[in-house]
Amino acid sequence: MRATFQSDAARGVREIYEMHIGEEVFHMAVDDGTLHAAPGPAEEPDFVMTADVVTFMAIGAGQLNPMEALMSGQADMKGDVEAALRCLAIFGFGRPSAA
């Protein structure tokens, strides 16, 4: 999986992203260029993404566009769409993998 934290993209952002990946639940709190990840649900996430492990890994590897995963029903998202787009930029999701 290629997703990496882009601290420059996270500058000025204060949001919490919750992920339900297969049976696992974790959250990531972004605070002005810093990241704190922890197991379990967040108290008040800005958005929640749900996907199976294969879909999540394909998104992280750049093999599946996150928007395509949402449109096809392979993933689901609840919450603030703008926060979801910032999360994609902050973690580099959706970038094609290098050949």
XYZ file of N, CA and C in Angstrom:
297
model
N 0.837 -1.178 0.000
C 0.000 0.000 0.000
C 0.880 1.238 0.000
N 0.578 2.181 -0.884
C 1.390 3.356 -1.099
C 0.980 4.599 -0.331
N -0.155 4.627 0.289
C -0.641 5.856 0.919
C 0.355 6.349 1.963
N 0.677 7.621 1.879
C 1.577 8.234 2.844
C 1.000 9.567 3.293
N 1.344 9.968 4.491
C 0.863 11.220 5.050
C 1.629 12.378 4.430
N 0.890 13.288 3.824
C 1.462 14.481 3.195
C 1.249 15.660 4.150
N 2.257 15.944 4.985
C 2.076 16.975 6.014
C 1.792 18.344 5.414
N 2.348 18.648 4.242
C 2.075 19.949 3.611
C 0.595 20.092 3.274
N -0.021 19.020 2.780
C -1.452 19.047 2.438
C -2.315 19.143 3.697
N -1.749 18.770 4.846
C -2.503 18.768 6.103
C -2.354 20.073 6.888
N -1.536 20.983 6.407
C -1.364 22.260 7.113
C -2.684 23.028 7.129
N -3.077 23.471 8.300
C -4.317 24.221 8.464
C -5.561 23.349 8.584
N -5.403 22.038 8.453
C -6.539 21.122 8.525
C -6.642 20.553 9.943
N -7.852 20.568 10.479
C -8.141 19.946 11.775
C -9.397 19.107 11.588
N -9.187 17.824 11.300
C -10.300 16.931 11.017
C -9.991 15.526 11.520
N -11.046 14.744 11.654
C -10.904 13.346 12.065
C -11.573 12.473 11.020
N -10.837 11.462 10.558
C -11.314 10.529 9.543
C -11.416 9.147 10.173
N -12.572 8.515 10.028
C -12.788 7.183 10.593
C -12.892 6.167 9.468
N -12.217 5.039 9.611
C -12.195 3.997 8.599
C -12.744 2.690 9.165
N -13.646 2.082 8.427
C -14.160 0.744 8.724
C -13.676 -0.128 7.582
N -12.605 -0.868 7.819
C -11.976 -1.676 6.784
C -12.118 -3.138 7.182
N -12.986 -3.837 6.462
C -13.305 -5.204 6.874
C -13.881 -5.158 8.273
N -13.302 -5.924 9.172
C -13.762 -5.960 10.568
C -13.046 -4.928 11.446
N -12.055 -4.244 10.899
C -11.258 -3.286 11.672
C -11.849 -1.880 11.603
N -11.739 -1.162 12.708
C -12.157 0.237 12.768
C -11.004 1.023 13.382
N -10.644 2.124 12.723
C -9.610 3.003 13.263
C -9.921 4.425 12.824
N -9.236 5.363 13.443
C -9.429 6.755 13.045
C -8.088 7.472 12.997
N -8.099 8.554 12.230
C -6.897 9.367 12.039
C -7.276 10.816 12.298
N -6.604 11.432 13.247
C -6.852 12.832 13.573
C -5.728 13.673 12.969
N -6.102 14.572 12.088
C -5.150 15.492 11.462
C -5.286 16.827 12.164
N -4.155 17.373 12.591
C -4.163 18.647 13.308
C -3.026 19.530 12.815
N -3.327 20.386 11.866
C -2.383 21.378 11.333
C -1.030 20.783 10.967
N -1.057 19.783 10.116
C 0.186 19.193 9.611
C 0.685 18.002 10.398
N -0.012 17.631 11.454
C 0.388 16.457 12.232
C -0.699 15.391 12.138
N -0.327 14.163 12.477
C -1.256 13.040 12.392
C -1.171 12.197 13.652
N -2.341 11.798 14.139
C -2.425 10.833 15.234
C -3.420 9.770 14.799
N -2.985 8.532 14.714
C -3.862 7.415 14.345
C -4.081 6.538 15.567
N -5.292 5.997 15.682
C -5.623 5.161 16.831
C -6.682 4.137 16.436
N -6.683 2.995 17.135
C -7.729 2.001 16.867
C -9.076 2.485 17.392
N -10.130 1.932 16.834
C -11.479 2.213 17.310
C -12.109 3.413 16.635
N -13.383 3.607 16.921
C -14.103 4.717 16.310
C -13.716 6.056 16.930
N -13.981 7.120 16.199
C -13.750 8.477 16.683
C -15.026 8.993 17.336
N -14.888 9.952 18.240
C -16.073 10.524 18.882
C -16.940 11.284 17.887
N -16.331 12.157 17.111
C -17.070 12.971 16.146
C -16.277 13.065 14.844
N -16.289 12.002 14.032
C -15.517 12.045 12.792
C -16.134 13.020 11.784
N -15.255 13.638 10.998
C -15.732 14.517 9.938
C -16.281 13.705 8.768
N -15.695 12.530 8.553
C -16.278 11.598 7.604
C -15.861 10.186 7.952
N -16.665 9.228 7.493
C -16.432 7.809 7.754
C -16.413 7.085 6.421
N -15.377 6.279 6.210
C -15.292 5.455 5.006
C -15.406 3.987 5.400
N -16.171 3.237 4.611
C -16.337 1.805 4.834
C -15.984 1.072 3.551
N -15.125 0.060 3.671
C -14.725 -0.748 2.507
C -14.183 -2.080 3.000
N -14.163 -3.051 2.102
C -13.500 -4.298 2.466
C -11.981 -4.103 2.312
N -11.227 -5.045 2.832
C -9.763 -4.923 2.839
C -9.206 -4.844 1.416
N -9.708 -5.667 0.520
C -9.197 -5.690 -0.861
C -9.416 -4.333 -1.532
N -10.592 -3.765 -1.368
C -10.885 -2.458 -1.969
C -9.982 -1.382 -1.378
N -9.846 -1.368 -0.055
C -9.007 -0.366 0.599
C -7.558 -0.470 0.137
N -7.051 -1.679 0.036
C -5.671 -1.875 -0.421
C -5.521 -1.434 -1.882
N -6.508 -1.701 -2.719
C -6.447 -1.285 -4.127
C -6.463 0.238 -4.239
N -7.260 0.902 -3.401
C -7.264 2.368 -3.390
C -5.899 2.879 -2.952
N -5.374 2.329 -1.877
C -4.069 2.756 -1.365
C -2.932 2.510 -2.331
N -3.040 1.469 -3.142
C -1.994 1.138 -4.122
C -2.153 1.927 -5.413
N -3.221 2.717 -5.511
C -3.440 3.489 -6.727
C -4.025 2.665 -7.865
N -4.522 1.464 -7.561
C -5.104 0.596 -8.572
C -6.595 0.846 -8.757
N -7.215 1.523 -7.799
C -8.640 1.812 -7.856
C -8.850 3.246 -7.394
N -9.516 4.035 -8.215
C -9.815 5.406 -7.866
C -10.881 5.413 -6.763
N -10.679 6.188 -5.708
C -11.646 6.201 -4.608
C -13.061 6.581 -5.056
N -13.168 7.516 -5.985
C -14.486 7.922 -6.465
C -15.166 6.783 -7.221
N -14.384 6.030 -7.996
C -14.936 4.875 -8.699
C -15.410 3.815 -7.697
N -14.646 3.636 -6.619
C -15.040 2.671 -5.588
C -16.368 3.083 -4.954
N -16.543 4.374 -4.712
C -17.798 4.864 -4.142
C -18.951 4.692 -5.129
N -18.723 5.072 -6.386
C -19.780 5.005 -7.398
C -20.212 3.565 -7.672
N -19.272 2.621 -7.586
C -19.589 1.223 -7.879
C -20.139 0.472 -6.661
N -20.128 1.117 -5.502
C -20.618 0.462 -4.297
C -19.570 -0.385 -3.589
N -18.327 -0.344 -4.054
C -17.256 -1.093 -3.385
C -16.845 -0.435 -2.078
N -17.156 0.857 -1.941
C -16.859 1.605 -0.721
C -18.061 2.501 -0.437
N -18.165 2.930 0.815
C -19.239 3.827 1.210
C -18.633 4.951 2.034
N -19.238 6.119 1.985
C -18.748 7.262 2.719
C -19.922 7.996 3.333
N -19.750 8.429 4.575
C -20.750 9.253 5.248
C -20.031 10.462 5.824
N -20.702 11.601 5.777
C -20.128 12.799 6.378
C -19.811 13.861 5.357
N -18.883 14.711 5.699
C -18.516 15.886 4.921
C -17.693 15.505 3.687
N -18.244 15.772 2.513
C -17.566 15.443 1.254
C -16.250 16.209 1.126
N -16.235 17.479 1.526
C -15.003 18.272 1.450
C -13.911 17.671 2.346
N -14.278 17.178 3.514
C -13.310 16.521 4.397
C -12.775 15.256 3.742
N -13.638 14.514 3.068
C -13.204 13.297 2.371
C -12.193 13.639 1.279
N -12.447 14.704 0.540
C -11.507 15.111 -0.516
C -10.172 15.554 0.077
N -10.216 16.257 1.210
C -8.958 16.643 1.871
C -8.200 15.408 2.346
N -8.919 14.420 2.869
C -8.280 13.174 3.314
C -7.568 12.493 2.149
N -8.224 12.438 0.999
C -7.598 11.827 -0.183
C -6.299 12.534 -0.525
N -6.301 13.859 -0.484
C -5.093 14.625 -0.797
C -4.016 14.432 0.272
N -4.424 14.434 1.538
C -3.473 14.324 2.640
C -2.759 12.971 2.642
N -3.473 11.916 2.252
C -2.877 10.581 2.265
C -2.494 10.069 0.882
N -2.711 10.874 -0.143
C -2.296 10.493 -1.491
C -3.117 9.376 -2.092
N -4.322 9.127 -1.562
C -5.177 8.083 -2.130
C -5.637 8.491 -3.526
N -5.732 7.515 -4.400
C -6.245 7.759 -5.739
C -5.192 8.096 -6.753
N -3.960 8.246 -6.327
C -2.885 8.472 -7.301
C -2.560 7.163 -7.982
N -2.346 7.198 -9.281
C -1.996 5.934 -9.956
C -0.668 5.401 -9.451
N -0.558 4.088 -9.417
C 0.703 3.470 -8.998
C 1.737 3.648 -10.090
N 2.993 3.685 -9.694
C 4.082 3.831 -10.665
C 4.212 2.548 -11.469
N 4.492 2.701 -12.735
C 4.606 1.513 -13.616
C 5.916 0.797 -13.414
